[in-house]
Coordinates of C-alpha atoms and ligand atoms in Angstrom, one line a residue:
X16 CA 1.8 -14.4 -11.7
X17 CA 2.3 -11.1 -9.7
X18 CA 6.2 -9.8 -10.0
X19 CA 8.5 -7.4 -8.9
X20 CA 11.7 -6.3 -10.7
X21 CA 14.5 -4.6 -9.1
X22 CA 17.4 -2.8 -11.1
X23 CA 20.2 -0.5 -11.4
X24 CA 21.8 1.7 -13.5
X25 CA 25.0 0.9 -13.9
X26 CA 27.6 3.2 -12.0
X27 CA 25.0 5.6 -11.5
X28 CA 23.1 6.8 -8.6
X29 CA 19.6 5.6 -9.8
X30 CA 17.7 2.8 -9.1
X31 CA 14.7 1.4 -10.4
X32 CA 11.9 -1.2 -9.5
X33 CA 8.8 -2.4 -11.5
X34 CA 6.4 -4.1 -10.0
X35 CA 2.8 -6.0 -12.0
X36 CA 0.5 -7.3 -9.4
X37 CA -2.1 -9.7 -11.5
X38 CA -3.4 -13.1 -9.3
X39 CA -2.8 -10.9 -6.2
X40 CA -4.8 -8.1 -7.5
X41 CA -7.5 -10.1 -9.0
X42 CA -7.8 -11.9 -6.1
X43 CA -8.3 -8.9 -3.7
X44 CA -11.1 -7.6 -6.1
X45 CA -12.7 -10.9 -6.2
X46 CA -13.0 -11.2 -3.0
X47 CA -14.6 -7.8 -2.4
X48 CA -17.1 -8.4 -5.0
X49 CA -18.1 -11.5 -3.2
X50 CA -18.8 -9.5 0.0
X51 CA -22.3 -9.3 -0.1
X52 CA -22.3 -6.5 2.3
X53 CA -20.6 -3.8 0.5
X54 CA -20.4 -5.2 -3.1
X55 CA -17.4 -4.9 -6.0
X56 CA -15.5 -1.5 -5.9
X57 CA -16.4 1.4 -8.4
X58 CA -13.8 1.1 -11.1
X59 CA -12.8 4.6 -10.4
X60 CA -12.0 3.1 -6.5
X61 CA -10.5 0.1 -7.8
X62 CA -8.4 2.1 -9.8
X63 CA -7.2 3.9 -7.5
X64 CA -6.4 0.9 -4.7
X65 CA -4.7 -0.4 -7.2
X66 CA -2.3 2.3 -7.7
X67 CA -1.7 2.3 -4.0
X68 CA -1.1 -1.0 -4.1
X69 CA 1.4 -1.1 -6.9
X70 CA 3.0 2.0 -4.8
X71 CA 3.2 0.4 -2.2
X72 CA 4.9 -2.7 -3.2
X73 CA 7.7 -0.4 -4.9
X74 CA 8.1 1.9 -1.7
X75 CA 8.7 -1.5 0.3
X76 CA 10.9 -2.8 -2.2
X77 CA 13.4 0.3 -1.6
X78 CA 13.7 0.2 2.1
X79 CA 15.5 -1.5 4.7
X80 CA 12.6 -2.3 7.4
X81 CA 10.7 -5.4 8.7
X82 CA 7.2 -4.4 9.1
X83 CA 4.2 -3.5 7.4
X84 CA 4.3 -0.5 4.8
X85 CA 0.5 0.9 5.0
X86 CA -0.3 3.6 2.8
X87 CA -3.6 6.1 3.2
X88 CA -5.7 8.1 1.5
X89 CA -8.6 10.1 3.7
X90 CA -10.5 13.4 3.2
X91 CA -13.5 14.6 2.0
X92 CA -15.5 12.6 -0.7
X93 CA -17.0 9.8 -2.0
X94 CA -13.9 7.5 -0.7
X95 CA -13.6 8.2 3.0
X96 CA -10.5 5.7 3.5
X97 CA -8.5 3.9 0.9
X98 CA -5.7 1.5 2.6
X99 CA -2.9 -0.4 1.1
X100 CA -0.9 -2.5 3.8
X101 CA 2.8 -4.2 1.9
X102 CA 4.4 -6.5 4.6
X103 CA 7.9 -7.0 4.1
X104 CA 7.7 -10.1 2.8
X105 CA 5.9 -8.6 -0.3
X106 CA 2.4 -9.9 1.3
X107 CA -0.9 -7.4 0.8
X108 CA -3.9 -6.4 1.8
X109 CA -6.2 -3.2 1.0
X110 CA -9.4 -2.1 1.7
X111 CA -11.1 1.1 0.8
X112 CA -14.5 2.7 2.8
X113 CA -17.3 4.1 -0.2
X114 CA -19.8 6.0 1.3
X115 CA -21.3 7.6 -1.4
X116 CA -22.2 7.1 -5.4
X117 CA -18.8 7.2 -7.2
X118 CA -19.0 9.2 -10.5
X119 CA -17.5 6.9 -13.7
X120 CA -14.3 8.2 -14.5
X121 CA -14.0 9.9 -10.8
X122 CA -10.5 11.5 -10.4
X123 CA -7.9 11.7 -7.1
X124 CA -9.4 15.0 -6.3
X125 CA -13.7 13.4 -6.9
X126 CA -12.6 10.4 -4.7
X127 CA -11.3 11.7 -1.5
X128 CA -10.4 15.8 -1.9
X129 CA -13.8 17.1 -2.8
X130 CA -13.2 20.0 -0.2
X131 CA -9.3 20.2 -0.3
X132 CA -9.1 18.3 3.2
X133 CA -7.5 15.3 1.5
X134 CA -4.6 13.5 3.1
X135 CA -1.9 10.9 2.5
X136 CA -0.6 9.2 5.4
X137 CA 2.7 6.6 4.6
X138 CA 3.2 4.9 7.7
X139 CA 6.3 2.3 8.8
X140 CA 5.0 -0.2 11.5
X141 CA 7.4 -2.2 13.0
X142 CA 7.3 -6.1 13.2
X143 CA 8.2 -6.2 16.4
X144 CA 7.7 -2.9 18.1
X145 CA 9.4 -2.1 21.3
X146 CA 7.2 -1.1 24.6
X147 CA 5.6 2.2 23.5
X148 CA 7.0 2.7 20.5
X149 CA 4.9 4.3 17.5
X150 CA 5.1 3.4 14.1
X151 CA 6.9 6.0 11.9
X152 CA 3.9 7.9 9.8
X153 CA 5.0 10.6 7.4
X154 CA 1.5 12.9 6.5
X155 CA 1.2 15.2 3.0
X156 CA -1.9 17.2 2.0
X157 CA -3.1 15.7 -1.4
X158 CA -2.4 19.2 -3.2
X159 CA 0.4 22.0 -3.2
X160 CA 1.2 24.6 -0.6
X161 CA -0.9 27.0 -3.5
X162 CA -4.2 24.5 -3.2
X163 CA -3.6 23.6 -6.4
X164 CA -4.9 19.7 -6.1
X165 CA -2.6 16.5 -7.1
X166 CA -4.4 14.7 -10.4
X167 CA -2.6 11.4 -9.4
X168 CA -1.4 9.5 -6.8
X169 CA 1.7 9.3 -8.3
X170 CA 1.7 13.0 -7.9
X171 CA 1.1 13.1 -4.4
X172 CA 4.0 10.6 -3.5
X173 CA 6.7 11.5 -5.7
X174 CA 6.2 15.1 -3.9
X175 CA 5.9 13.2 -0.6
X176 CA 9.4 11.4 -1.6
X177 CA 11.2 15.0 -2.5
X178 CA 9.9 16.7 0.5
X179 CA 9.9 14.6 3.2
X180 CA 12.6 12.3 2.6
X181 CA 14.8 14.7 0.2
X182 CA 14.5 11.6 -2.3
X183 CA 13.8 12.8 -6.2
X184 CA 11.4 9.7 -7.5
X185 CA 9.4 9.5 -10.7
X186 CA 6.5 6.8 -10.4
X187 CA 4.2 5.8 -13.0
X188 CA 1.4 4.0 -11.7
X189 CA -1.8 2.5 -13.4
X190 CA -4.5 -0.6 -12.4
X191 CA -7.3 -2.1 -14.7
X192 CA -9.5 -4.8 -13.6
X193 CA -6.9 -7.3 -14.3
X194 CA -3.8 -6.1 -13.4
X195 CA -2.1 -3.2 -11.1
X196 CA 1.3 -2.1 -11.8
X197 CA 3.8 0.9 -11.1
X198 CA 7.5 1.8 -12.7
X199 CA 9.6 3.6 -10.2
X200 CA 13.3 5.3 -11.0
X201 CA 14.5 6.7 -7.7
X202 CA 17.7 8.8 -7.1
X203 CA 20.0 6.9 -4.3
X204 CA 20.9 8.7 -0.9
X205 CA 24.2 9.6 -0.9
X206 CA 26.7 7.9 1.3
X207 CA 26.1 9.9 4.5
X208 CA 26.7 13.7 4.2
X209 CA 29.0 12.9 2.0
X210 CA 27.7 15.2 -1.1
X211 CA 29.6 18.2 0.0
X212 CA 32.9 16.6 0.0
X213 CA 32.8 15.1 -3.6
X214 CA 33.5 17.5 -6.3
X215 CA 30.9 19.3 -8.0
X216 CA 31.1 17.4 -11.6
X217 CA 30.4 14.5 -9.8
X218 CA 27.0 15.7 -8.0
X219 CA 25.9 17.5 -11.7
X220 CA 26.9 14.2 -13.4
X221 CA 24.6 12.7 -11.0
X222 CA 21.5 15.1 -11.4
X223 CA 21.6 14.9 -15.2
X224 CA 21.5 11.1 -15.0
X225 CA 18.9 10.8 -13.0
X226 CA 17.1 14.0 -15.1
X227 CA 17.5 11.7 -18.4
X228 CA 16.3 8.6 -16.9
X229 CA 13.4 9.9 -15.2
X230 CA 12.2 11.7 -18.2
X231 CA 12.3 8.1 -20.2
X232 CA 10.6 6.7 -17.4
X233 CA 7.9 9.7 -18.0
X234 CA 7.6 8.5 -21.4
X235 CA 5.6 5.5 -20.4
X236 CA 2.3 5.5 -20.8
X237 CA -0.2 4.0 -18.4
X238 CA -2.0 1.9 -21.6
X239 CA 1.8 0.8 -22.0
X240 CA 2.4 0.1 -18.4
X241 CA -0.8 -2.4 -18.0
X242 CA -0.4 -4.3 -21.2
X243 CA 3.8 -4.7 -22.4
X244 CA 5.2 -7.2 -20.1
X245 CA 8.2 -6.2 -17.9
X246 CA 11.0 -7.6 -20.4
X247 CA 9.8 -5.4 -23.3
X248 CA 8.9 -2.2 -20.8
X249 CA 12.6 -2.0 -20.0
X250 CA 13.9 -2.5 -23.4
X251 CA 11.8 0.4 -24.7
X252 CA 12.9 2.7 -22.2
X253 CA 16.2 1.8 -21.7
X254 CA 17.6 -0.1 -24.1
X255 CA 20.6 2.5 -24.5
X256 CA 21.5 2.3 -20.6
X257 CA 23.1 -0.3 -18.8
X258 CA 21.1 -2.2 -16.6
X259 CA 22.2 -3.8 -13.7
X260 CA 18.7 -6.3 -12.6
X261 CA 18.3 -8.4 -9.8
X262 CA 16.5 -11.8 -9.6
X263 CA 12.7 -11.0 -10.0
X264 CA 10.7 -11.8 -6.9
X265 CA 7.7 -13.9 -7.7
X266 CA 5.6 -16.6 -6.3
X267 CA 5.7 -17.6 -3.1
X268 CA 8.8 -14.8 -3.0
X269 CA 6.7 -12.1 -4.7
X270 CA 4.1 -10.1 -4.3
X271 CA 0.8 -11.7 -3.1
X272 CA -2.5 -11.3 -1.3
X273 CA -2.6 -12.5 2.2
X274 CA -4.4 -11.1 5.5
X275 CA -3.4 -11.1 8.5
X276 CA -6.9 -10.6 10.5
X277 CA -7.4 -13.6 13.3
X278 CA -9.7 -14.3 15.8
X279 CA -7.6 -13.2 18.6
X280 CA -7.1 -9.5 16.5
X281 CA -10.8 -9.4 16.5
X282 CA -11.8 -10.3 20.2
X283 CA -8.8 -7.6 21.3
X284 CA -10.4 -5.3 18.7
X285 CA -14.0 -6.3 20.4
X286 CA -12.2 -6.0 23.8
X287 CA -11.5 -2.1 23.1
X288 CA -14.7 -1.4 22.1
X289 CA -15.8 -2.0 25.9
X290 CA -17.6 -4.7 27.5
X291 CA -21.5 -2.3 27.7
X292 CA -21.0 -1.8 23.4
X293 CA -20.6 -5.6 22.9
X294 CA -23.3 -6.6 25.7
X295 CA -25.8 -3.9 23.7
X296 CA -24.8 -5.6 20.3
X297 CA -25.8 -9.0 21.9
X298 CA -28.7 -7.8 23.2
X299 CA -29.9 -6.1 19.9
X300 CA -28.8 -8.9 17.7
X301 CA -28.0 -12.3 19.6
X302 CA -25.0 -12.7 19.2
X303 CA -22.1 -10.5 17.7
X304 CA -20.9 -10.7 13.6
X305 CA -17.3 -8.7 12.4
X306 CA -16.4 -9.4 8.7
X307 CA -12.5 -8.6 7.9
X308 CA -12.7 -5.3 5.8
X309 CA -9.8 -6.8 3.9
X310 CA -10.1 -10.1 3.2
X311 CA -14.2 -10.8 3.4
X312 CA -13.7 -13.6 6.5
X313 CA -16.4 -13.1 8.8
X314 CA -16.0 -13.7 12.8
X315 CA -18.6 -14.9 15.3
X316 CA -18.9 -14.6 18.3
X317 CA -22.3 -15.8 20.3
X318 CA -23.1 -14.6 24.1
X319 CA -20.8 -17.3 25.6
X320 CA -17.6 -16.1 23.2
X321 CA -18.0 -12.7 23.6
X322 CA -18.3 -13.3 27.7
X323 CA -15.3 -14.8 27.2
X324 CA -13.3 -11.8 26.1
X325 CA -13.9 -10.0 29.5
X326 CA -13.3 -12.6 31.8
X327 CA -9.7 -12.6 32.4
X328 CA -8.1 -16.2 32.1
X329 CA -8.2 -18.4 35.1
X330 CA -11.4 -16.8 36.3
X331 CA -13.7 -17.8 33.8
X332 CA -16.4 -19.5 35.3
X333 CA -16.6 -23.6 35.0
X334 CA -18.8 -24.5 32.3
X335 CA -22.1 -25.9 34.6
X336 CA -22.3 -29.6 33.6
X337 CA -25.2 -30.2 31.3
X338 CA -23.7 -27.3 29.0
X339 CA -21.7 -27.7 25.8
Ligands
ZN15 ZN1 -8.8 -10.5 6.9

């Protein structure tokens, strides 16, 4: 059963969260490989959405927001778009675009940084969003100022995490064909402004706590990460500190794949497209298929449904008897 574990270090400022994403993940592979259109994921691919999706679970775990966490990767390569969407209710999705032969044991940089155009886009979209209100994105090259490229994922976000929300986080992420799973140890905001006004022990006494624990966290290795359960991951690391751990959130509470695509999402998606694209799809092909990059569903719509979408409720024409 997918998990996730919350915890803190006892009267310290460092938190922690572990997350192992197993029937959800196999699931979403799964169903890819039974979309006959596009085929299973390159393991280097799946390995990668899998990272994004244990990243994702642990960056939603840490934040106070109701809405959907959806993490990007786009650029230059192989991998045009990889997506991994975390509602707040620990339900995912992700999908990833492969436009070209993916190279076995493909890298970060091979997938989608070929050129050094790679990007990672985190973006916080509201529940419920307010007339013309945009989502909250956050947007990081995949490589230092210098061009010096990012290896990992985990790279990319915990320098996304230091510079753009000034929080110091070491994430260890890793995904196999079976499982996807990611440690994160994350210095806590302080209280407000607040770190000028407490003395300076304190705020040292802080750093080198979070210094030690981070470097333990380090010390896990990815082989580790995929195959010790969560119990015996924590012992090893940090059996010497005091933990403080929360009720694990599993099940119908825990992380699991779900997708939110509809028919309604699809006709407004169809509807935006513009009434001459659709009529030229119906034309070439009868009537009009969209399969759910996500989840594999596919939608139909024949001449009559997709006349539908542009006729405004109320002046749809009455169906001539005769006519189903
Ligand atoms: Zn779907």
């Amino acid at each position: 059963m997918s998990e996730l574990h919350k915890f803190l270090f006892d009267g310290l400022p460092v938190r922690g969260a572990i997350v192992r994403l197993t029937d959800a993940w196999t699931e979403l592979l799964a169903r890819r490989a039974g979309n006959t259109e596009t085929g299973a994921y390159p393991p280097p691919v799946a390995e990668l959405l899998g990272e994004m999706c244990a990243a994702g679970v642990l960056m939603q775990a840490n934040i106070k927001f109701n809405g959907a966490l959806v993490l990007q990767v786009f650029g230059d390569g192989p991998v045009k778009l990889a997506v991994a969407e975390v509602r707040s209710s620990l339900a995912l999705r992700a999908t990833a675009t492969v436009t070209a032969s993916v190279a076995p044991g493909a890298q970060l940089p091979d997938l989608v940084n070929a050129g050094g155009g790679g990007r990672c886009a985190i973006t916080l979209d509201p529940e419920s969003r307010l007339p013309g209100q945009q989502p909250y994105q956050g947007v990081v090259p995949l490589g230092e100022a210098s061009g010096e490229k990012f290896a990992r994922l985990s790279d990319v976000l915990q320098h996304y995490m230091r510079q753009s929300e000034q929080l110091d986080t070491t994430l260890v992420l890793a995904a196999s064909d079976q499982v996807a799973a990611g440690l994160l140890i994350q210095r806590m905001p302080g209280q407000g402004e607040g770190n000028l006004a407490r003395g300076q022990g304190e705020v040292e006494g802080g750093d080198e706590d979070y210094r030690r624990i981070a470097t333990l966290a380090a010390s896990l290795t990815r082989d580790e990460l995929l195959s010790l359960d969560v119990q015996t991951i924590l012992h090893r690391l940090f059996w010497e500190e005091r933990l403080l751990r929360f009720e694990p959130q599993q099940g119908a509470t825990g992380p699991r794949f779900a997708c939110t695509c509809s028919r309604e999402r699809v006709g407004a998606m169809l509807r935006n497209l513009g009434q001459d694209e659709v009529q030229s799809i119906l034309h070439e092909r009868g009537n009009v298929e969209v399969g759910c990059d996500f989840c594999g569903r596919q939608y139909h719509f024949d001449k009559v449904d997709a006349t539908q979408l542009f006729t405004e409720p109320g002046k749809q024409p009455p169906v001539p008897p005769g006519v189903q």
